[in-house]
C-alpha atoms as a PDB file:
ATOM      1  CA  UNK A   1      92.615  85.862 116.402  1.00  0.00           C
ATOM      2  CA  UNK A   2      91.286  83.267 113.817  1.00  0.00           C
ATOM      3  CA  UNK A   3      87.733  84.262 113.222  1.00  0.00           C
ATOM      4  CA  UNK A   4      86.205  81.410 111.167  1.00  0.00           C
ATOM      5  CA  UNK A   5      84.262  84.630 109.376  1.00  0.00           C
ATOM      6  CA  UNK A   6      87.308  86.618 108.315  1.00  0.00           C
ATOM      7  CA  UNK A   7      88.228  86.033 104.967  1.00  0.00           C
ATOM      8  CA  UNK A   8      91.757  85.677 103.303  1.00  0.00           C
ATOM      9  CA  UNK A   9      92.159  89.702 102.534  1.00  0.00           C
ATOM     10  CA  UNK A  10      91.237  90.480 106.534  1.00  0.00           C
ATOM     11  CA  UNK A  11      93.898  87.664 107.354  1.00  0.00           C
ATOM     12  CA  UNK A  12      96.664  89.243 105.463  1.00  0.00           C
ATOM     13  CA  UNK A  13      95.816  92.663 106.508  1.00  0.00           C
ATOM     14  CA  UNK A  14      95.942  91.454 109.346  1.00  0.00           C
ATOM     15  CA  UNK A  15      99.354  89.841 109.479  1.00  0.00           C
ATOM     16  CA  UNK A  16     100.632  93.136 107.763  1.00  0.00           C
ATOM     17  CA  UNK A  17      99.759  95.725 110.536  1.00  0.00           C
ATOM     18  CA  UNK A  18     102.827  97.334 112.065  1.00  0.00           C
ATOM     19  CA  UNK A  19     105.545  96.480 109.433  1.00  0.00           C
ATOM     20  CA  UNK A  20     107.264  97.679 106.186  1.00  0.00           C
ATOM     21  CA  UNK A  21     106.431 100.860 105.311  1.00  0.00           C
ATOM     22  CA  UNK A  22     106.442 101.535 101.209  1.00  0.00           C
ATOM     23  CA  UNK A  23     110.265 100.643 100.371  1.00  0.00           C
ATOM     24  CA  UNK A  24     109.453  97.362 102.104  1.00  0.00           C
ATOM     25  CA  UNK A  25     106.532  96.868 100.601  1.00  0.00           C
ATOM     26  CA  UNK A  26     108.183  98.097  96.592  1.00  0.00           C
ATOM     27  CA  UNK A  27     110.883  95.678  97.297  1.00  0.00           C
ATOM     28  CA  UNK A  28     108.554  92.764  97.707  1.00  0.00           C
ATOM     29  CA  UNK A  29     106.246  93.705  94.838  1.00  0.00           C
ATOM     30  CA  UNK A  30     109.289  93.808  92.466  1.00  0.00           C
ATOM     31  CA  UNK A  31     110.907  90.623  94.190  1.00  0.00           C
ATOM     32  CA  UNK A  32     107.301  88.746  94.263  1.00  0.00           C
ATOM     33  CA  UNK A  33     106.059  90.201  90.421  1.00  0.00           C
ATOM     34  CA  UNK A  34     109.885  89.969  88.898  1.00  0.00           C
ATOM     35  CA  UNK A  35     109.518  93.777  87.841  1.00  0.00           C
ATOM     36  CA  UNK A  36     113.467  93.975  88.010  1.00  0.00           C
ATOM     37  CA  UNK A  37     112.863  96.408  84.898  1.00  0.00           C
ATOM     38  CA  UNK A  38     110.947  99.222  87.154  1.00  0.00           C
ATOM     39  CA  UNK A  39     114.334  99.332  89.483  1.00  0.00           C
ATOM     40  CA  UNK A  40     116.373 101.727  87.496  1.00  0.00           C
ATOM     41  CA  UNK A  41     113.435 103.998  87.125  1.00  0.00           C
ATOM     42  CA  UNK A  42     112.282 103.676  90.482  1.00  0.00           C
ATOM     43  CA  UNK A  43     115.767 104.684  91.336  1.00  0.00           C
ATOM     44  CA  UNK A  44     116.553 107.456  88.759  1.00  0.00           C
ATOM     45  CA  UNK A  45     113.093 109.168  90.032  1.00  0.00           C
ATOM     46  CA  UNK A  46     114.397 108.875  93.725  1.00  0.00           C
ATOM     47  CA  UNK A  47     118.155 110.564  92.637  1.00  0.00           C
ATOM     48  CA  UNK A  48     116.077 113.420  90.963  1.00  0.00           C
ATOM     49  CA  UNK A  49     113.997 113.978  94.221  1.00  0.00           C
ATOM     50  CA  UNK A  50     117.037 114.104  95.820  1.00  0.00           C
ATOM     51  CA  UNK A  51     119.098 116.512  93.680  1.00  0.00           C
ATOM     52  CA  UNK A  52     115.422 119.157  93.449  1.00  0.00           C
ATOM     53  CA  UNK A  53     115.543 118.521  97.058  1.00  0.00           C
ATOM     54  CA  UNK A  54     118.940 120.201  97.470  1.00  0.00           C
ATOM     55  CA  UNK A  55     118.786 122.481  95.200  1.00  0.00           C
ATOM     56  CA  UNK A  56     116.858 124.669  97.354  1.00  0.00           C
ATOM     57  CA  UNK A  57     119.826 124.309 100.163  1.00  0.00           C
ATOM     58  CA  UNK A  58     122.948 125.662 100.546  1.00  0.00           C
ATOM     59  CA  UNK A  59     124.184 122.329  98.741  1.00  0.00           C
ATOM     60  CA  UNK A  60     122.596 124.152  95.612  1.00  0.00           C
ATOM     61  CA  UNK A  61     126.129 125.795  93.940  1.00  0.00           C
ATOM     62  CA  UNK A  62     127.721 122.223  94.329  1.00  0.00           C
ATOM     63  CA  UNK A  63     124.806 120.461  92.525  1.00  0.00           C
ATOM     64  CA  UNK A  64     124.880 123.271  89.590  1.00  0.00           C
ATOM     65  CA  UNK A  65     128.218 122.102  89.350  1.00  0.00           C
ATOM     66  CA  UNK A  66     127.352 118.962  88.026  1.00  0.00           C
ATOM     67  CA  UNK A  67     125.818 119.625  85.284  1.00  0.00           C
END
């Protein structure tokens, strides 16, 4: 596995095969960049997808309701 050739951006692809996924991958970006300031909007934006997701359920009169 450690090919003298590779360089340090095939090593850490390498190392990140197989694990995460994006929220993993968000969460260290914020934790690593100390963006705590996109949080809120990262989470507002995923409460929106999430209420124009329902809306087109039968969850839909519930959510009008809100508002």
């Amino acid at each position: 596995m450690s090919d003298p050739e590779r360089n340090e951006f095939e090593r850490a692809s390498a190392d990140h095969v197989g694990g995460g996924g994006l929220l993993k991958d968000l969460w260290g970006y914020l934790r690593e960049n100390k963006k705590w300031w996109l949080l809120p909007i990262i989470v507002m934006l995923l409460v929106f997808g999430l209420l124009l997701f329902l809306s087109g359920t039968v969850l839909a009169p519930f959510i009008y309701t809100l508002f």
